[in-house]
Amino acid sequence: MFISTKPLLKNGTLTLNGHEAITGVPDNVFLTPLTDSSAFLGATSSQSSSRHVFKLGVIQDVRLLSLFRFKVWWMIPRVGNSGSDIPIETQMLLLEARKGPDLDKPNDPPSYMVFLPLLDGEFRGSLQGNSSNELELCLESGDPAVVTSESIRAVFVNYGKHPFDLMKESMKILEEQTGTFSVRETKQMPGLLDVFGWCTWDAFYHEVNPQGIKDGLRSLSEGGTPAKFLIIDDGWQDTTNEFQKEGEPFIDGSQFGGRLVSVEENNKFRRTSKESQDDAPNDLKHFVADIKRNFGLKYVYVWHALLGYWGGLVPNARDTKKYNPKLTYPQQSPGNLANMRDLAMDCMEKYGVGAIDPDRISQFYDDLHSYLVSQDVDGVKVDVQNILETIATDLGGRVSLTRHFQEALEKSIASNFQENSIICCMGLSTDSIYHSKRSAITRASDDYYPQNPATQTLHIAAVAFNSIYLGEVVVPDWDMFYSLHDAAEFHAIARAVGGCPVYVSDKPGHHDHKILKRLVLPDGSVLRAKYPGRPSRDCLFTDPVMDGKSLLKIWNLNKCTGVIGVFNCQGKGSWPCLDNTNQNHFSNGAEVSGQVSPADVEYFEEVSGKLWTGDCAIYSFNKGSLSRIPKGEQFGVGLKTLECDVFTVSPIKAYYQKIEFAPIGLMNMYNSGGAIESVQQSGDSTGYNRRILIKGRGAGSFGWILEREAEGLLHKWKGRRRSEVQRRR
């Protein structure tokens, strides 16, 4: 029997590589093949509208993972096994393909299908399920005047046997097909990724001030973990707020009614003539120069919103009227309103935003960024990015407006700053993601909430799962954290395996330097892993937060080793937008057990090489144990709620035929193997002067495993030795 392996829509059934994906596909849905494994899905309607909901067919009895926007700004995962489990505003849908008797052998590993809703013309697509297990496509422009009756390339579908290869290949195809975004590996990486940082937000919130910043930088440096990049978050700008009067009781949310008065700093960071004796610096430039000189900072970033500030610009003010801001009241889409409300968004709907004229946005960004450069600021964190989809009426729609603003923003960054110095934030919508041509770092989760114990585990799980998709376009930013906190090590180990920026938001003097020294080298650099940290294959369709039985494993690679972080996220919190009554109740503190294997590290062949014996050295950081196991074998791990461990996985290689050796790296660091730059053998053919040369960085206890066969005996060593910076052995 002949079975087509190409995407095929026939008799109401969509098949990919011969595997059934959707059944009951309506006649108004059509397929446009692209490659041997991929295609576009489209749909047509008898009527033109600015918003359509098309039924695509039935999905059931299959393991699936959705990544969906639960708030207007942010995305989280959800797993399930039918169309009714797919939430509104799904932006990535991954299925485990069913095995077929004519296609697969019983022991074959699973294969995968991915559905990616796209931007098609001026319309944005998202996926959702209904109670009949039907997959639906929501197509909307965000402007009642922008209408259509069909979309030809609304959803991209692809099939593959390797989930991470599938995502990489899919995003590369879409990069080529759309021309609107670039994949991560082609982008210039900002220098701050490889050094330790400090953000002022959770340290001060809006009360950030020059002296407090100096105090925080000093206490980090004196503890042996100097910050090399600084983010001066919200609180430095020249703003006004008619909804929050001085001396009146604070109204929660009124801060989101503030508007920008000028592109310059406020009086906390600038000495005025009337206050010549105060503690304020002369201006922002003098302050930045001072902290760079005294604390060895390499990079100083400042925060601003996409529209300048939360409430945009003050209309008709002296320094803002040239940007022609117009008071606009945001309107959320039905999809956003169906999920979780957000205080910031609700308040902006109430107070309005001073939206910058699209024709003046390039001028605004250039004025703002050129001023910051004149003050020796090195880059910006740009927040509140998804606001554009809510103010797109009469401006051509959300897709067109986002494209215009994103192009202006990235052009200004490239013209004014060096090293692609931007961190994007509150922008986890496909409107923004598929217009990311240059931006290389994007926040991958809702905020870190130090005062909320129920969000700590959700934060880690959300970023890991979001990185499956987001990590192909940008380096996911895991956000700041407190080093002195009940969940500090949980967050620290996640950053160690995340391949992400590493920065805290500690209050001055409130640090756990023991934890920080496991992340940060004395020179302020960090041992960043190569790729975005993502869940292992056997975690893809499990719920590590609420199923009561699953651990979360996050894998990554260094130059010479692999690394696996294992986390118990059960028992502390519940996913939003979910009926929790049917979920397993898990006792807080109870132990969860799972299996870990060197095979959990994907692309291990990048570090194993030709000399690999097939075995691995496994180093448990928290237990301090070192063992040898074959790559395909497993070992057990048991962890209580908010407990975690990190395992260095080093390939044991045969040098000079009789010496089997694997370096572990700096055993005092969470990502021990990240300290190893290279391992080489050196010696002549006579057998004399044979050496194994290891190049690394950092200081501490260097570990290894070595076995040597001589005269019929097998000698084994497990060792450690104090290492110095850049020392060769």
XYZ file of C-alpha atoms in Angstrom:
729
model
C 0.000 0.000 0.000
C 1.381 3.404 -0.986
C 1.346 6.007 1.772
C 2.190 9.588 0.895
C 4.845 11.072 3.161
C 4.200 14.637 2.030
C 1.595 16.850 3.717
C -1.790 15.834 2.364
C -5.348 17.057 2.893
C -7.723 14.426 1.510
C -11.236 13.348 2.429
C -11.272 15.728 5.348
C -8.072 14.383 6.934
C -4.755 16.204 7.216
C -1.771 13.842 7.253
C 1.900 14.691 7.709
C 4.418 12.047 6.664
C 1.491 9.626 6.521
C 0.533 10.325 10.153
C -2.965 11.579 10.878
C -2.924 15.091 12.318
C -6.490 16.466 12.027
C -9.742 14.808 11.028
C -13.059 16.306 9.986
C -11.398 19.205 8.162
C -14.094 21.503 6.679
C -14.252 22.206 2.947
C -13.291 25.875 3.391
C -9.862 24.878 4.742
C -7.098 24.301 2.206
C -3.454 23.183 2.159
C -0.505 24.711 0.308
C 2.456 22.271 0.321
C 5.872 23.805 0.890
C 8.521 21.116 1.497
C 8.385 17.335 1.792
C 7.379 17.704 5.445
C 5.778 21.150 5.714
C 2.862 23.160 4.369
C 0.623 26.157 4.994
C -2.981 25.864 6.110
C -5.463 28.503 5.007
C -9.178 29.130 5.148
C -11.829 31.154 3.364
C -15.133 32.724 4.357
C -18.135 33.975 2.428
C -17.899 37.301 4.228
C -15.171 39.876 4.788
C -14.399 40.844 8.382
C -11.618 42.163 10.606
C -11.923 39.021 12.745
C -12.635 35.419 11.781
C -12.756 32.163 13.712
C -12.318 29.179 11.369
C -12.761 25.547 12.391
C -9.812 23.473 11.153
C -10.848 19.982 12.251
C -10.695 17.569 15.176
C -7.665 16.716 17.339
C -8.051 13.955 19.915
C -6.231 11.094 21.623
C -2.792 12.616 21.116
C -0.282 14.152 23.524
C 0.046 17.863 22.906
C 1.769 20.980 24.210
C 0.360 24.487 23.737
C 2.200 27.732 24.364
C -0.430 30.424 24.807
C -0.784 34.009 25.969
C -2.496 33.935 29.338
C -2.109 37.722 29.635
C -1.756 40.298 26.896
C 2.013 40.411 27.560
C 2.973 36.861 28.579
C 2.927 33.216 27.520
C 2.749 29.927 29.487
C 2.505 26.218 28.568
C -0.362 23.778 28.818
C -0.368 20.047 28.062
C -3.310 17.864 27.099
C -4.555 15.160 24.739
C -7.396 16.685 22.713
C -8.556 19.847 20.999
C -10.519 20.982 24.039
C -7.213 21.262 25.940
C -5.856 23.901 23.543
C -6.294 27.374 25.112
C -7.348 30.567 23.402
C -4.351 32.581 22.125
C -2.157 29.530 21.449
C 0.927 30.598 19.495
C 2.665 27.218 19.223
C 1.100 23.747 19.190
C 3.318 20.658 19.342
C 1.837 17.176 18.888
C 3.343 13.773 19.441
C 2.422 11.909 16.268
C 0.374 8.748 16.672
C 2.103 5.582 15.654
C 0.567 3.800 12.694
C 0.850 0.048 11.952
C 1.978 0.726 8.398
C 4.405 3.512 9.351
C 6.135 2.734 12.619
C 7.732 -0.193 14.364
C 6.693 -0.814 17.990
C 10.032 0.341 19.406
C 10.456 3.365 17.154
C 10.875 6.660 19.038
C 7.994 9.119 18.704
C 7.802 11.709 15.966
C 6.344 15.197 16.189
C 4.128 17.729 14.423
C 4.155 21.468 14.985
C 1.450 24.032 14.188
C 2.554 27.677 14.111
C -0.095 30.382 13.519
C 1.411 33.205 11.493
C 1.109 36.790 10.367
C -0.537 36.730 6.926
C -0.661 40.132 5.306
C -2.240 42.500 7.821
C -3.750 39.686 9.902
C -2.458 37.766 12.896
C -3.432 34.163 13.527
C -3.758 32.274 16.793
C -5.069 28.816 17.638
C -7.679 27.624 20.112
C -9.776 24.552 20.834
C -13.459 24.105 21.548
C -15.557 21.688 23.567
C -16.003 19.456 20.494
C -12.213 18.894 20.328
C -12.022 21.016 17.207
C -8.945 23.100 16.504
C -9.866 26.650 15.538
C -7.958 29.439 13.854
C -8.612 32.989 15.025
C -7.601 35.566 12.435
C -7.754 39.276 13.304
C -6.400 42.629 12.135
C -7.122 44.756 15.208
C -8.706 47.465 13.042
C -12.368 47.262 11.911
C -11.395 48.975 8.674
C -8.888 46.241 7.738
C -10.918 43.259 6.515
C -10.489 40.071 4.524
C -12.423 36.950 3.587
C -9.513 34.516 3.396
C -6.009 33.720 4.552
C -3.776 31.521 2.437
C -0.800 31.185 4.781
C -2.408 31.387 8.197
C -0.803 28.351 9.870
C 2.523 26.646 9.185
C 2.605 22.878 9.814
C 5.682 20.665 9.841
C 6.688 17.116 10.775
C 9.934 15.704 12.182
C 11.430 12.927 14.271
C 13.478 15.236 16.513
C 11.463 17.916 18.362
C 14.249 20.471 18.650
C 15.426 19.951 15.070
C 11.791 20.341 14.037
C 11.521 23.722 15.750
C 14.851 24.916 14.380
C 14.018 23.850 10.838
C 10.519 25.336 11.034
C 11.708 28.753 12.155
C 14.416 28.817 9.497
C 11.829 28.030 6.829
C 9.584 30.796 8.125
C 12.487 33.238 8.282
C 13.109 32.599 4.587
C 9.436 32.582 3.601
C 8.361 35.720 5.458
C 11.479 37.883 5.510
C 10.097 39.680 8.566
C 12.301 38.204 11.321
C 15.670 36.539 11.847
C 16.565 33.431 13.825
C 18.699 33.714 16.933
C 21.891 32.188 15.577
C 22.219 34.926 12.914
C 21.925 37.843 15.358
C 24.614 39.887 17.047
C 24.738 38.999 20.733
C 25.000 41.849 23.293
C 28.089 41.703 25.502
C 26.084 41.725 28.727
C 25.170 38.070 28.164
C 28.543 36.914 29.438
C 28.804 39.048 32.577
C 26.888 39.301 35.832
C 24.352 42.083 36.285
C 22.123 43.901 38.717
C 18.713 45.452 38.015
C 17.261 48.136 40.260
C 13.577 47.152 40.000
C 12.941 44.802 42.924
C 15.614 46.591 44.940
C 13.877 49.995 44.844
C 10.874 49.884 42.492
C 10.049 53.495 41.541
C 12.166 54.869 44.388
C 15.431 54.133 42.587
C 18.042 56.799 43.336
C 21.756 57.407 42.706
C 22.934 56.683 46.239
C 20.962 53.469 46.429
C 22.500 52.312 43.160
C 25.989 53.018 44.490
C 25.209 51.140 47.696
C 24.011 48.104 45.780
C 26.982 48.011 43.436
C 29.339 48.400 46.392
C 27.829 45.574 48.437
C 27.898 43.186 45.472
C 31.524 44.066 44.751
C 32.651 43.785 48.355
C 31.133 40.317 48.552
C 33.288 39.088 45.660
C 30.574 39.078 42.981
C 30.912 42.406 41.164
C 28.163 43.439 38.782
C 29.455 44.258 35.316
C 26.165 45.401 33.868
C 23.455 47.524 35.421
C 19.839 48.082 34.426
C 18.397 51.308 35.839
C 14.755 50.313 35.713
C 11.582 52.397 35.926
C 11.992 55.493 38.081
C 14.732 57.519 36.357
C 12.617 59.312 33.735
C 11.032 62.751 33.624
C 7.325 61.928 34.045
C 4.106 63.325 35.448
C 0.980 61.585 36.723
C -2.355 63.380 37.033
C -3.880 60.290 38.659
C -1.374 60.056 41.521
C -1.208 63.341 43.410
C 1.513 64.024 45.952
C 0.231 63.751 49.514
C -2.865 61.761 48.557
C -3.350 58.050 49.385
C -1.783 55.746 46.810
C -4.263 54.135 44.410
C -3.059 50.745 43.196
C -2.583 50.882 39.435
C -2.450 54.658 39.207
C 1.258 54.387 38.397
C 0.252 53.146 34.952
C -1.325 56.527 34.233
C 2.049 58.283 34.308
C 3.243 59.961 31.114
C 6.621 61.086 29.788
C 7.394 64.805 29.868
C 10.780 64.713 28.126
C 13.475 62.252 27.081
C 15.803 63.463 29.833
C 16.331 62.177 33.380
C 14.319 63.380 36.368
C 15.632 65.487 39.228
C 16.859 62.486 41.211
C 19.560 62.084 38.577
C 20.083 65.759 37.715
C 21.006 68.640 39.997
C 18.905 71.745 39.416
C 20.052 75.304 40.024
C 17.607 75.683 42.921
C 18.881 72.525 44.571
C 22.599 72.946 44.101
C 23.336 71.511 47.531
C 21.327 68.324 47.209
C 22.788 64.853 46.722
C 21.794 64.555 43.088
C 24.614 64.183 40.534
C 25.198 66.957 38.039
C 23.369 64.917 35.423
C 22.923 61.369 34.206
C 26.222 61.449 32.321
C 28.238 62.325 35.413
C 26.474 59.624 37.401
C 27.079 56.930 34.761
C 30.730 57.927 34.469
C 31.069 57.818 38.255
C 29.677 54.302 38.707
C 31.584 52.930 35.723
C 34.817 54.324 37.102
C 34.304 53.275 40.707
C 32.657 49.890 40.233
C 34.117 48.627 36.968
C 30.793 48.451 35.122
C 31.011 47.540 31.455
C 27.409 48.236 30.527
C 24.737 50.582 31.877
C 21.238 50.123 30.445
C 18.129 52.149 31.256
C 14.452 51.226 31.044
C 11.798 52.818 28.897
C 8.427 51.747 27.522
C 7.766 51.299 23.822
C 5.667 54.489 23.918
C 8.149 56.233 26.211
C 6.317 55.458 29.462
C 3.363 53.334 30.631
C 0.878 56.051 29.762
C 2.804 57.225 26.719
C 3.685 60.887 26.272
C 2.021 63.978 27.732
C 0.032 65.531 24.867
C 0.928 69.145 24.032
C 3.833 69.399 26.489
C 6.741 71.564 25.412
C 9.142 68.687 24.804
C 6.669 66.084 23.554
C 4.273 67.895 21.223
C 6.679 67.490 18.307
C 5.881 63.759 18.404
C 2.171 64.549 18.046
C 0.965 62.231 20.832
C -2.753 61.501 20.905
C -4.673 60.331 23.956
C -5.932 56.865 23.048
C -7.868 54.317 25.069
C -6.619 50.768 24.438
C -9.021 47.984 23.506
C -8.094 44.353 24.026
C -9.022 41.585 21.631
C -11.668 38.985 22.593
C -8.881 36.422 22.911
C -7.042 38.422 25.556
C -10.260 39.139 27.428
C -11.067 35.422 27.518
C -7.909 34.669 29.509
C -6.421 36.486 32.513
C -6.890 40.183 33.164
C -3.821 42.304 33.863
C -3.727 45.298 36.217
C -1.397 47.354 34.016
C -3.552 46.787 30.934
C -6.795 47.476 32.788
C -5.389 50.760 34.099
C -4.126 51.855 30.704
C -7.594 51.180 29.318
C -8.985 53.392 32.092
C -6.435 56.227 32.002
C -5.551 56.105 28.317
C -2.107 56.347 26.722
C -0.472 59.256 24.929
C 0.227 57.315 21.734
C 3.011 58.663 19.548
C 2.133 59.465 15.948
C 3.502 56.583 13.827
C 4.953 59.164 11.448
C 7.001 60.601 14.342
C 8.080 57.397 16.069
C 11.461 57.202 14.319
C 12.221 60.750 15.423
C 11.192 59.962 19.003
C 13.374 56.849 19.274
C 16.345 58.613 17.712
C 15.963 61.631 20.002
C 15.671 59.413 23.084
C 18.497 57.038 22.215
C 20.913 59.676 20.942
C 20.379 61.572 24.187
C 21.104 58.438 26.208
C 24.266 57.818 24.223
C 25.347 61.387 24.982
C 24.972 60.437 28.660
C 27.255 57.394 28.194
C 24.360 54.928 28.517
C 25.124 51.697 26.658
C 21.698 50.241 25.927
C 18.016 50.018 26.793
C 15.407 47.645 28.136
C 12.239 48.364 26.152
C 9.051 47.370 27.959
C 5.276 47.291 27.350
C 5.769 46.200 23.737
C 2.446 44.456 23.140
C 0.525 47.691 23.784
C 0.418 48.335 20.028
C -2.153 45.626 19.313
C -4.629 47.472 21.570
C -4.335 50.883 19.870
C -4.270 49.796 16.224
C -7.762 50.992 15.263
C -7.587 53.604 12.478
C -3.824 52.976 12.210
C -3.833 50.095 9.723
C -4.155 47.246 12.234
C -1.939 45.509 14.775
C 0.407 43.744 12.352
C 1.185 46.840 10.286
C 1.558 49.060 13.356
C 3.882 46.621 15.126
C 5.994 46.238 12.005
C 6.357 50.005 11.706
C 7.304 50.559 15.354
C 9.634 47.553 15.494
C 11.516 48.670 12.402
C 11.893 52.181 13.828
C 13.059 50.831 17.189
C 15.641 48.443 15.775
C 16.916 51.070 13.348
C 17.457 53.499 16.216
C 19.229 50.862 18.325
C 21.559 50.044 15.423
C 22.245 53.722 14.696
C 22.890 54.834 18.262
C 24.188 51.933 20.324
C 26.898 49.337 19.888
C 26.568 45.558 20.326
C 22.837 45.394 19.533
C 22.163 46.698 23.037
C 18.479 46.080 23.662
C 16.446 43.818 25.952
C 12.823 43.463 24.830
C 10.083 42.975 27.415
C 6.319 42.411 27.615
C 6.380 41.407 23.960
C 5.458 37.709 23.817
C 2.986 38.092 20.984
C 3.632 36.810 17.488
C 3.085 40.398 16.282
C 6.412 41.220 17.947
C 8.191 37.863 17.654
C 7.755 37.651 13.883
C 9.052 41.211 13.478
C 12.252 40.642 15.446
C 14.933 41.197 12.805
C 17.774 42.352 15.074
C 16.691 42.233 18.717
C 18.461 39.290 20.333
C 17.175 39.166 23.943
C 13.539 38.990 25.034
C 12.006 38.399 28.449
C 10.454 34.945 28.329
C 8.046 35.013 31.265
C 5.838 37.056 33.514
C 7.694 39.022 36.182
C 9.693 37.515 39.012
C 7.524 38.133 42.077
C 9.719 37.759 45.180
C 6.796 38.215 47.582
C 4.612 35.522 45.990
C 5.676 31.954 46.909
C 3.128 30.456 44.506
C 4.860 31.831 41.383
C 8.450 30.663 41.927
C 8.031 27.203 40.390
C 5.725 28.470 37.640
C 8.352 30.996 36.604
C 11.002 28.327 35.966
C 8.671 25.950 34.157
C 7.162 28.695 31.987
C 10.510 29.978 30.725
C 11.827 26.486 29.992
C 8.778 25.549 27.909
C 8.482 28.957 26.212
C 12.121 28.619 25.150
C 11.233 25.683 22.878
C 9.648 28.231 20.556
C 11.051 31.592 21.598
C 14.633 30.328 21.791
C 14.795 29.893 18.029
C 14.334 33.653 17.533
C 16.023 35.226 20.581
C 17.972 34.457 23.728
C 15.198 34.048 26.322
C 15.685 36.293 29.347
C 14.731 34.498 32.595
C 14.392 37.832 34.461
C 16.069 38.984 37.677
C 15.823 37.250 41.058
C 16.761 37.730 44.719
C 19.882 35.849 45.816
C 18.673 36.052 49.440
C 15.344 34.243 49.196
C 13.705 30.888 49.962
C 13.784 30.021 46.242
C 17.157 31.622 45.489
C 19.040 28.441 44.593
C 16.069 27.231 42.549
C 16.336 30.367 40.411
C 20.128 30.406 40.403
C 20.453 26.871 39.030
C 17.824 27.663 36.402
C 19.939 30.627 35.253
C 23.061 28.431 35.276
C 21.501 26.010 32.771
C 19.376 28.590 30.934
C 22.029 30.006 28.582
C 20.608 33.404 29.495
C 21.582 36.736 31.048
C 22.359 36.328 34.750
C 21.311 39.214 36.965
C 19.778 39.815 40.362
C 17.702 42.603 41.856
C 18.882 42.337 45.454
C 18.379 45.200 47.839
C 21.756 46.736 48.799
C 23.451 44.558 51.386
C 20.865 41.766 51.068
C 22.812 39.111 49.199
C 23.639 35.437 49.535
C 27.190 35.530 48.240
C 27.526 31.764 48.665
C 24.895 31.289 45.963
C 26.192 34.136 43.818
C 29.749 32.768 43.841
C 28.400 29.570 42.286
C 27.188 31.658 39.341
C 29.696 34.501 39.097
C 33.481 34.373 38.730
C 35.612 36.888 40.659
C 36.076 39.004 37.531
C 32.283 39.385 37.154
C 31.936 36.987 34.221
C 29.530 34.038 34.161
C 29.749 30.499 32.784
C 26.925 30.805 30.282
C 25.804 27.644 28.490
C 25.587 27.634 24.674
C 21.875 27.368 23.943
C 18.531 28.365 25.419
C 17.759 25.892 28.199
C 14.770 23.700 27.272
C 12.897 20.724 28.765
C 14.168 17.235 27.973
C 12.164 15.186 25.473
C 10.432 13.095 28.107
C 9.192 16.293 29.790
C 7.618 17.856 26.692
C 4.093 16.591 27.314
C 4.119 16.440 31.120
C 3.012 19.070 33.615
C 5.911 19.602 36.052
C 3.858 22.056 38.127
C 0.542 20.322 38.759
C 0.491 16.627 37.823
C 1.980 15.592 41.166
C 4.500 13.170 39.690
C 6.822 14.825 37.151
C 10.183 16.490 37.644
C 11.316 19.192 35.239
C 14.617 18.506 33.477
C 16.324 21.317 31.561
C 19.259 20.455 29.290
C 22.048 22.480 27.723
C 25.560 22.237 26.318
C 28.880 23.919 27.043
C 31.955 23.842 24.827
C 33.107 20.470 26.151
C 30.325 19.101 28.372
C 26.583 18.819 28.793
C 24.524 20.002 31.750
C 21.111 19.019 33.140
C 19.157 20.951 35.763
C 16.489 18.943 37.600
C 13.706 20.736 39.502
C 10.733 19.765 41.621
C 8.137 22.392 40.683
C 5.216 20.496 42.211
C 3.149 21.598 45.168
C 3.700 25.355 45.290
C 1.473 26.945 42.669
C -1.189 26.423 40.016
C -1.207 27.473 36.386
C -3.494 30.435 35.603
C -6.514 30.067 33.303
C -7.051 26.455 34.306
C -9.866 24.678 36.089
C -7.882 23.286 38.981
C -10.666 21.110 40.367
C -9.652 18.190 38.193
C -5.940 18.464 38.898
C -4.012 16.145 41.199
C -3.548 17.565 44.681
C 0.085 17.400 45.666
C 1.392 17.707 49.188
C 3.818 20.597 49.540
C 7.196 19.185 50.542
C 6.563 15.607 49.397
C 9.324 14.028 47.339
C 8.996 13.406 43.607
C 11.235 10.823 41.971
C 12.340 10.617 38.373
C 14.958 9.260 36.030
C 17.853 11.226 34.549
C 20.138 10.109 31.733
C 23.080 11.551 29.811
C 20.811 11.011 26.786
C 18.643 13.862 28.086
C 21.284 16.227 26.699
C 20.464 16.882 23.045
C 23.199 17.350 20.412
C 25.710 15.621 22.691
C 27.709 14.702 19.577
C 28.887 18.326 19.501
C 31.050 17.624 22.563
C 31.621 13.845 22.445
C 33.927 13.661 19.391
C 35.729 10.675 17.866
C 37.541 9.614 21.046
C 34.357 9.048 23.043
C 34.048 5.662 24.754
C 30.256 5.878 24.966
C 30.345 6.439 28.737
C 29.890 9.678 30.649
C 31.123 11.131 33.907
C 28.194 12.491 35.927
C 28.800 15.076 38.636
C 25.980 16.015 40.998
C 26.568 19.509 42.353
C 24.398 19.250 45.442
C 25.521 15.741 46.435
C 29.122 16.275 45.370
C 29.126 12.780 43.840
C 30.967 11.662 40.726
C 30.049 8.529 38.795
C 30.458 6.801 35.450
C 27.524 5.490 33.406
C 26.859 4.648 29.731
C 25.040 7.352 27.797
C 21.824 5.361 27.402
C 21.450 4.377 31.044
C 19.424 6.197 33.689
C 19.848 7.009 37.339
C 17.253 7.997 39.894
C 16.732 11.426 41.426
C 14.377 12.325 44.266
C 13.602 15.934 45.167
C 11.200 17.711 47.493
C 9.243 20.817 46.489
C 11.556 23.686 45.491
C 14.574 21.361 45.593
C 16.821 21.031 42.582
C 20.166 19.708 41.454
C 22.425 20.253 38.502
C 24.406 17.504 36.789
C 27.515 18.010 34.682
C 27.658 15.383 31.917
C 31.174 14.937 30.541
C 32.028 12.448 27.762
C 34.732 9.995 28.823
C 37.243 9.834 25.995
C 40.096 7.415 25.288
C 43.409 9.264 25.005
C 46.459 7.375 23.757
C 44.213 4.271 23.664
C 44.757 3.314 27.326
C 43.840 6.504 29.219
C 40.173 7.255 29.704
C 39.581 10.770 30.930
C 36.735 13.250 31.401
C 37.032 16.752 32.899
C 34.248 18.017 35.138
C 35.319 21.639 35.458
C 35.039 23.951 38.450
C 33.188 21.892 41.030
C 32.344 24.974 43.083
C 30.221 26.380 40.228
C 26.681 25.301 39.353
C 27.585 24.927 35.674
C 30.937 23.273 36.402
C 31.684 22.305 32.811
C 31.140 25.835 31.585
C 34.624 26.652 32.884
C 36.285 24.318 30.343
C 37.331 26.019 27.130
C 39.101 23.096 25.455
C 40.633 19.643 26.058
C 43.484 18.422 23.851
C 46.017 15.626 23.870
C 49.675 16.441 23.241
C 52.706 14.192 22.859
C 55.000 12.454 20.405
C 54.680 9.030 18.785
C 57.330 7.452 21.060
C 55.024 7.685 24.058
C 57.035 10.306 25.895
C 55.712 13.704 26.947
C 52.126 12.615 26.469
C 49.832 15.121 28.080
C 46.179 16.096 28.251
C 45.959 19.869 28.076
C 42.917 21.596 29.553
C 42.229 25.264 29.003
C 39.706 26.861 31.309
C 38.750 29.985 33.182
C 37.908 30.829 36.737
C 39.268 29.714 40.080
C 38.272 26.890 42.398
C 38.333 23.102 42.672
C 38.789 21.457 39.272
C 37.410 17.926 39.024
C 38.027 15.023 36.658
C 37.640 11.288 36.254
C 40.530 9.177 34.914
C 41.060 5.466 34.317
C 44.332 4.019 33.033
C 45.140 0.493 31.959
C 48.740 -0.632 32.525
C 50.260 -4.137 32.689
C 46.857 -5.788 32.779
C 45.596 -3.696 35.703
C 42.987 -0.963 35.664
C 43.855 2.083 37.760
C 41.061 4.537 38.588
C 41.260 8.091 39.853
C 38.632 10.628 40.718
C 40.248 13.887 41.598
C 40.098 17.582 42.127
C 42.739 20.275 42.130
C 42.752 23.971 42.814
C 42.786 25.898 39.571
C 43.792 29.432 38.724
C 42.422 31.748 36.072
C 43.548 30.732 32.555
C 45.935 28.085 33.918
C 46.827 25.192 31.606
C 47.475 21.648 32.788
